[in-house]
Amino acid sequence: MEVLEYVLRYILCFLAIAVILNCVWSLIRLRPDKKVYAVLVDMSNNKQYPITCYEASVGRSKICDIIFTNSTVSRSHAVIALRKDGFYVFDTESKSGVYVNEEKIEKSEKLNDGDVIAFGTAIMKFHIGNDGNNDYSHKKEKKQKEQKQPKLVNLVDGTEFTIDGDFVTIGRAKGSNIELPAPYVSRKQAEVFKEKNKWYIENMGSITKTTLNGETVNRVIPLIDGDVIRIGDFAFLFEM
């Protein structure tokens, strides 16, 4: 009898261990996928940054939830948070500020699907959704890339200007290839042109600054795919 009790004791012990291991395995195997509440899409390369928590920190620091290596992004730049009435973006005292649809926010701003958010020169498009497999890439833009036709994309409303010739004039004057109807824009503000199969931008002596990726254009500067040209409240993405 004592031998039987001894054996049963060990059998019950092994059974208990087996049940615990089975429960642990089930928890690991059946772990649910993280819910994607929203997505940031890099407008220069269509890379997606899923937002999988109620508050996602954005910055250059490795401890942020969404990390950008761009030097114009502060270590702790912003926070995107889900509240009862929707998503908001908060500027966490960044150096270059946070812009929503080209408007600099003071402290926070409510976000809508399709809004364009700028963290320094990191330009992102915000999409609300819970499916991490959604493809938010721009089919028209991809098609243009395949055709090797350079273009300028208005980052405010998404309109595209395909460059068919060897140069594009930007300014307030009627007849400019890209007209910018703002009093602070010079009649001939800047020119994007092609020379020896390479593209360049030149500021045409205007008072208002023309910037490329946050740097003032004060000489002829070569352009590469993904560069952001900014003139006052206007911003354009250069794509090859």
CSV table of C-alpha atoms in Angstrom, one decimal:
chain,number,residue,atom,x,y,z
A,1,MET,CA,0.0,0.0,0.0
A,2,GLU,CA,2.8,2.4,0.9
A,3,VAL,CA,4.5,1.6,-2.4
A,4,LEU,CA,1.3,2.4,-4.3
A,5,GLU,CA,0.9,5.7,-2.5
A,6,TYR,CA,4.6,6.5,-3.3
A,7,VAL,CA,4.1,5.8,-7.0
A,8,LEU,CA,0.8,7.7,-7.2
A,9,ARG,CA,2.4,10.7,-5.6
A,10,TYR,CA,5.1,10.9,-8.4
A,11,ILE,CA,2.5,10.2,-11.1
A,12,LEU,CA,0.3,13.1,-9.8
A,13,CYS,CA,3.4,15.3,-9.7
A,14,PHE,CA,4.3,14.6,-13.3
A,15,LEU,CA,0.7,15.1,-14.4
A,16,ALA,CA,0.6,18.5,-12.7
A,17,ILE,CA,3.8,19.5,-14.5
A,18,ALA,CA,2.4,18.3,-17.8
A,19,VAL,CA,-0.8,20.4,-17.4
A,20,ILE,CA,1.2,23.5,-16.5
A,21,LEU,CA,3.5,23.1,-19.5
A,22,ASN,CA,0.5,22.5,-21.8
A,23,CYS,CA,-1.1,25.7,-20.5
A,24,VAL,CA,2.1,27.7,-21.0
A,25,TRP,CA,2.5,26.3,-24.6
A,26,SER,CA,-1.2,27.2,-25.4
A,27,LEU,CA,-0.6,30.8,-24.2
A,28,ILE,CA,2.5,31.2,-26.4
A,29,ARG,CA,1.0,29.4,-29.4
A,30,LEU,CA,-2.3,31.3,-29.3
A,31,ARG,CA,-0.9,34.7,-28.4
A,32,PRO,CA,-3.1,37.2,-30.4
A,33,ASP,CA,-1.5,39.5,-32.9
A,34,LYS,CA,-1.0,43.1,-31.8
A,35,LYS,CA,-3.8,45.3,-32.9
A,36,VAL,CA,-2.7,48.1,-35.3
A,37,TYR,CA,-4.7,51.2,-34.4
A,38,ALA,CA,-3.1,53.4,-37.0
A,39,VAL,CA,-0.2,53.6,-39.5
A,40,LEU,CA,2.3,56.3,-40.4
A,41,VAL,CA,3.5,56.1,-44.0
A,42,ASP,CA,6.8,57.7,-45.1
A,43,MET,CA,5.9,59.7,-48.2
A,44,SER,CA,9.4,59.5,-49.5
A,45,ASN,CA,9.6,55.6,-49.7
A,46,ASN,CA,6.2,54.3,-48.6
A,47,LYS,CA,7.7,52.6,-45.5
A,48,GLN,CA,5.0,51.9,-42.9
A,49,TYR,CA,5.2,52.5,-39.2
A,50,PRO,CA,2.3,50.7,-37.3
A,51,ILE,CA,0.9,52.2,-34.1
A,52,THR,CA,0.1,49.3,-31.9
A,53,CYS,CA,-0.6,51.1,-28.5
A,54,TYR,CA,-2.7,53.9,-27.2
A,55,GLU,CA,0.3,56.2,-26.9
A,56,ALA,CA,3.2,56.0,-29.3
A,57,SER,CA,6.3,58.1,-28.8
A,58,VAL,CA,8.0,59.4,-31.9
A,59,GLY,CA,11.7,60.5,-32.1
A,60,ARG,CA,15.3,59.7,-32.7
A,61,SER,CA,15.9,58.0,-29.4
A,62,LYS,CA,16.1,54.2,-29.3
A,63,ILE,CA,13.5,54.1,-26.5
A,64,CYS,CA,10.8,55.7,-28.7
A,65,ASP,CA,8.1,53.5,-30.1
A,66,ILE,CA,8.6,54.9,-33.6
A,67,ILE,CA,12.2,55.7,-34.4
A,68,PHE,CA,13.4,58.0,-37.1
A,69,THR,CA,17.2,58.5,-37.8
A,70,ASN,CA,16.6,61.8,-39.5
A,71,SER,CA,18.9,64.4,-37.9
A,72,THR,CA,16.1,67.0,-38.0
A,73,VAL,CA,14.0,64.9,-35.7
A,74,SER,CA,14.5,65.5,-32.0
A,75,ARG,CA,15.3,62.6,-29.6
A,76,SER,CA,11.9,62.9,-28.1
A,77,HIS,CA,9.9,64.7,-30.8
A,78,ALA,CA,6.2,63.9,-30.4
A,79,VAL,CA,3.5,61.5,-29.1
A,80,ILE,CA,0.6,60.2,-31.1
A,81,ALA,CA,-2.2,59.2,-28.7
A,82,LEU,CA,-5.7,57.7,-29.0
A,83,ARG,CA,-8.3,59.5,-26.9
A,84,LYS,CA,-12.1,59.0,-26.6
A,85,ASP,CA,-12.8,61.3,-29.6
A,86,GLY,CA,-10.0,60.2,-31.8
A,87,PHE,CA,-6.2,60.5,-32.4
A,88,TYR,CA,-4.1,63.4,-31.4
A,89,VAL,CA,-0.5,64.4,-32.0
A,90,PHE,CA,1.4,66.2,-29.2
A,91,ASP,CA,4.6,68.2,-29.7
A,92,THR,CA,7.0,67.2,-26.8
A,93,GLU,CA,9.1,70.4,-27.0
A,94,SER,CA,10.9,69.4,-30.3
A,95,LYS,CA,13.4,71.7,-31.8
A,96,SER,CA,11.9,71.7,-35.4
A,97,GLY,CA,8.3,71.5,-34.3
A,98,VAL,CA,5.4,69.3,-35.6
A,99,TYR,CA,3.4,70.3,-38.7
A,100,VAL,CA,0.0,68.9,-39.6
A,101,ASN,CA,-1.0,69.7,-43.2
A,102,GLU,CA,1.7,72.3,-43.3
A,103,GLU,CA,0.4,74.1,-40.2
A,104,LYS,CA,2.7,74.2,-37.1
A,105,ILE,CA,0.9,73.0,-34.0
A,106,GLU,CA,1.2,74.8,-30.7
A,107,LYS,CA,0.9,71.8,-28.3
A,108,SER,CA,-1.5,69.3,-29.8
A,109,GLU,CA,-3.7,68.7,-32.8
A,110,LYS,CA,-6.5,66.2,-33.6
A,111,LEU,CA,-5.7,63.9,-36.5
A,112,ASN,CA,-7.9,62.8,-39.3
A,113,ASP,CA,-7.3,59.9,-41.7
A,114,GLY,CA,-5.0,61.1,-44.5
A,115,ASP,CA,-3.4,64.0,-42.6
A,116,VAL,CA,0.2,64.8,-43.5
A,117,ILE,CA,2.4,65.1,-40.4
A,118,ALA,CA,5.9,66.6,-40.6
A,119,PHE,CA,8.5,65.7,-37.9
A,120,GLY,CA,11.3,67.9,-39.0
A,121,THR,CA,11.9,66.8,-42.6
A,122,ALA,CA,10.4,63.3,-42.0
A,123,ILE,CA,7.1,63.7,-43.8
A,124,MET,CA,4.4,61.1,-42.9
A,125,LYS,CA,0.9,60.4,-44.0
A,126,PHE,CA,-1.4,59.3,-41.2
A,127,HIS,CA,-3.9,56.5,-41.7
A,128,ILE,CA,-6.5,55.1,-39.2
A,129,GLY,CA,-7.0,51.4,-39.4
A,130,ASN,CA,-6.7,48.1,-37.5
A,131,ASP,CA,-5.2,45.9,-40.2
A,132,GLY,CA,-1.4,45.9,-40.3
A,133,ASN,CA,-1.5,44.3,-43.7
A,134,ASN,CA,-3.2,47.2,-45.4
A,135,ASP,CA,-1.3,48.6,-48.3
A,136,TYR,CA,-1.3,52.4,-48.1
A,137,SER,CA,1.3,52.9,-50.8
A,138,HIS,CA,0.4,55.3,-53.6
A,139,LYS,CA,-0.2,53.3,-56.7
A,140,LYS,CA,0.0,56.3,-59.0
A,141,GLU,CA,3.3,57.3,-57.5
A,142,LYS,CA,4.7,53.7,-57.9
A,143,LYS,CA,3.6,53.7,-61.5
A,144,GLN,CA,5.3,56.9,-62.2
A,145,LYS,CA,8.5,55.6,-60.6
A,146,GLU,CA,8.5,52.6,-62.9
A,147,GLN,CA,8.3,55.0,-65.9
A,148,LYS,CA,11.3,56.9,-64.6
A,149,GLN,CA,9.5,60.2,-64.9
A,150,PRO,CA,10.5,62.7,-62.2
A,151,LYS,CA,7.8,64.6,-60.5
A,152,LEU,CA,7.0,67.1,-57.7
A,153,VAL,CA,4.3,66.0,-55.3
A,154,ASN,CA,2.5,68.7,-53.3
A,155,LEU,CA,2.6,67.3,-49.7
A,156,VAL,CA,-0.4,69.3,-48.6
A,157,ASP,CA,-3.0,68.0,-51.1
A,158,GLY,CA,-1.1,65.2,-52.8
A,159,THR,CA,-1.4,66.7,-56.3
A,160,GLU,CA,1.4,65.7,-58.6
A,161,PHE,CA,3.3,67.6,-61.3
A,162,THR,CA,5.2,65.4,-63.7
A,163,ILE,CA,8.3,66.9,-65.2
A,164,ASP,CA,8.2,66.3,-68.9
A,165,GLY,CA,11.0,68.6,-70.1
A,166,ASP,CA,14.4,69.5,-68.7
A,167,PHE,CA,13.3,72.3,-66.3
A,168,VAL,CA,10.5,73.5,-64.1
A,169,THR,CA,10.0,77.1,-62.9
A,170,ILE,CA,8.4,77.7,-59.6
A,171,GLY,CA,7.0,81.1,-58.6
A,172,ARG,CA,4.2,83.6,-58.3
A,173,ALA,CA,4.3,84.8,-62.0
A,174,LYS,CA,1.6,83.6,-64.3
A,175,GLY,CA,3.1,81.2,-66.8
A,176,SER,CA,5.3,79.5,-64.1
A,177,ASN,CA,5.2,75.7,-64.4
A,178,ILE,CA,4.1,75.6,-60.8
A,179,GLU,CA,2.3,78.7,-59.7
A,180,LEU,CA,2.4,79.6,-55.9
A,181,PRO,CA,-0.3,82.3,-55.3
A,182,ALA,CA,1.2,83.8,-52.2
A,183,PRO,CA,2.4,87.4,-51.8
A,184,TYR,CA,5.7,86.3,-50.1
A,185,VAL,CA,6.6,84.1,-53.0
A,186,SER,CA,8.8,85.8,-55.7
A,187,ARG,CA,7.6,86.0,-59.3
A,188,LYS,CA,10.4,83.6,-60.1
A,189,GLN,CA,11.2,81.8,-56.9
A,190,ALA,CA,13.2,78.7,-57.9
A,191,GLU,CA,14.0,76.4,-60.8
A,192,VAL,CA,14.4,72.7,-61.0
A,193,PHE,CA,16.4,71.7,-64.0
A,194,LYS,CA,18.3,68.7,-65.6
A,195,GLU,CA,21.9,68.8,-66.6
A,196,LYS,CA,23.9,65.8,-67.8
A,197,ASN,CA,21.2,63.4,-66.6
A,198,LYS,CA,21.2,64.8,-63.1
A,199,TRP,CA,18.5,67.0,-61.5
A,200,TYR,CA,19.3,70.2,-59.6
A,201,ILE,CA,17.5,73.0,-57.8
A,202,GLU,CA,18.5,76.7,-57.8
A,203,ASN,CA,17.0,79.6,-55.8
A,204,MET,CA,16.5,82.5,-58.3
A,205,GLY,CA,17.6,85.3,-55.9
A,206,SER,CA,14.2,85.5,-54.1
A,207,ILE,CA,13.8,87.2,-50.7
A,208,THR,CA,11.8,84.3,-49.3
A,209,LYS,CA,13.9,81.3,-48.6
A,210,THR,CA,13.8,78.1,-50.6
A,211,THR,CA,14.9,75.1,-48.5
A,212,LEU,CA,15.9,71.6,-49.3
A,213,ASN,CA,15.4,69.1,-46.5
A,214,GLY,CA,15.5,72.0,-44.1
A,215,GLU,CA,18.7,73.6,-45.5
A,216,THR,CA,18.6,77.0,-47.3
A,217,VAL,CA,19.2,76.7,-51.0
A,218,ASN,CA,21.9,79.4,-51.6
A,219,ARG,CA,23.6,77.6,-54.5
A,220,VAL,CA,22.9,75.0,-57.2
A,221,ILE,CA,22.2,71.8,-55.3
A,222,PRO,CA,21.7,68.3,-56.8
A,223,LEU,CA,18.4,66.5,-56.1
A,224,ILE,CA,17.9,62.9,-55.2
A,225,ASP,CA,14.7,60.8,-54.9
A,226,GLY,CA,12.8,61.7,-51.7
A,227,ASP,CA,14.1,65.3,-51.2
A,228,VAL,CA,11.6,67.8,-49.8
A,229,ILE,CA,11.5,71.3,-51.2
A,230,ARG,CA,9.9,73.9,-49.0
A,231,ILE,CA,8.9,77.5,-49.9
A,232,GLY,CA,7.0,79.2,-47.0
A,233,ASP,CA,3.8,77.2,-46.5
A,234,PHE,CA,4.4,75.1,-49.6
A,235,ALA,CA,6.2,71.8,-49.7
A,236,PHE,CA,7.0,69.4,-52.5
A,237,LEU,CA,8.4,65.9,-52.6
A,238,PHE,CA,10.9,65.3,-55.5
A,239,GLU,CA,10.5,61.8,-56.9
A,240,MET,CA,12.5,60.0,-59.6
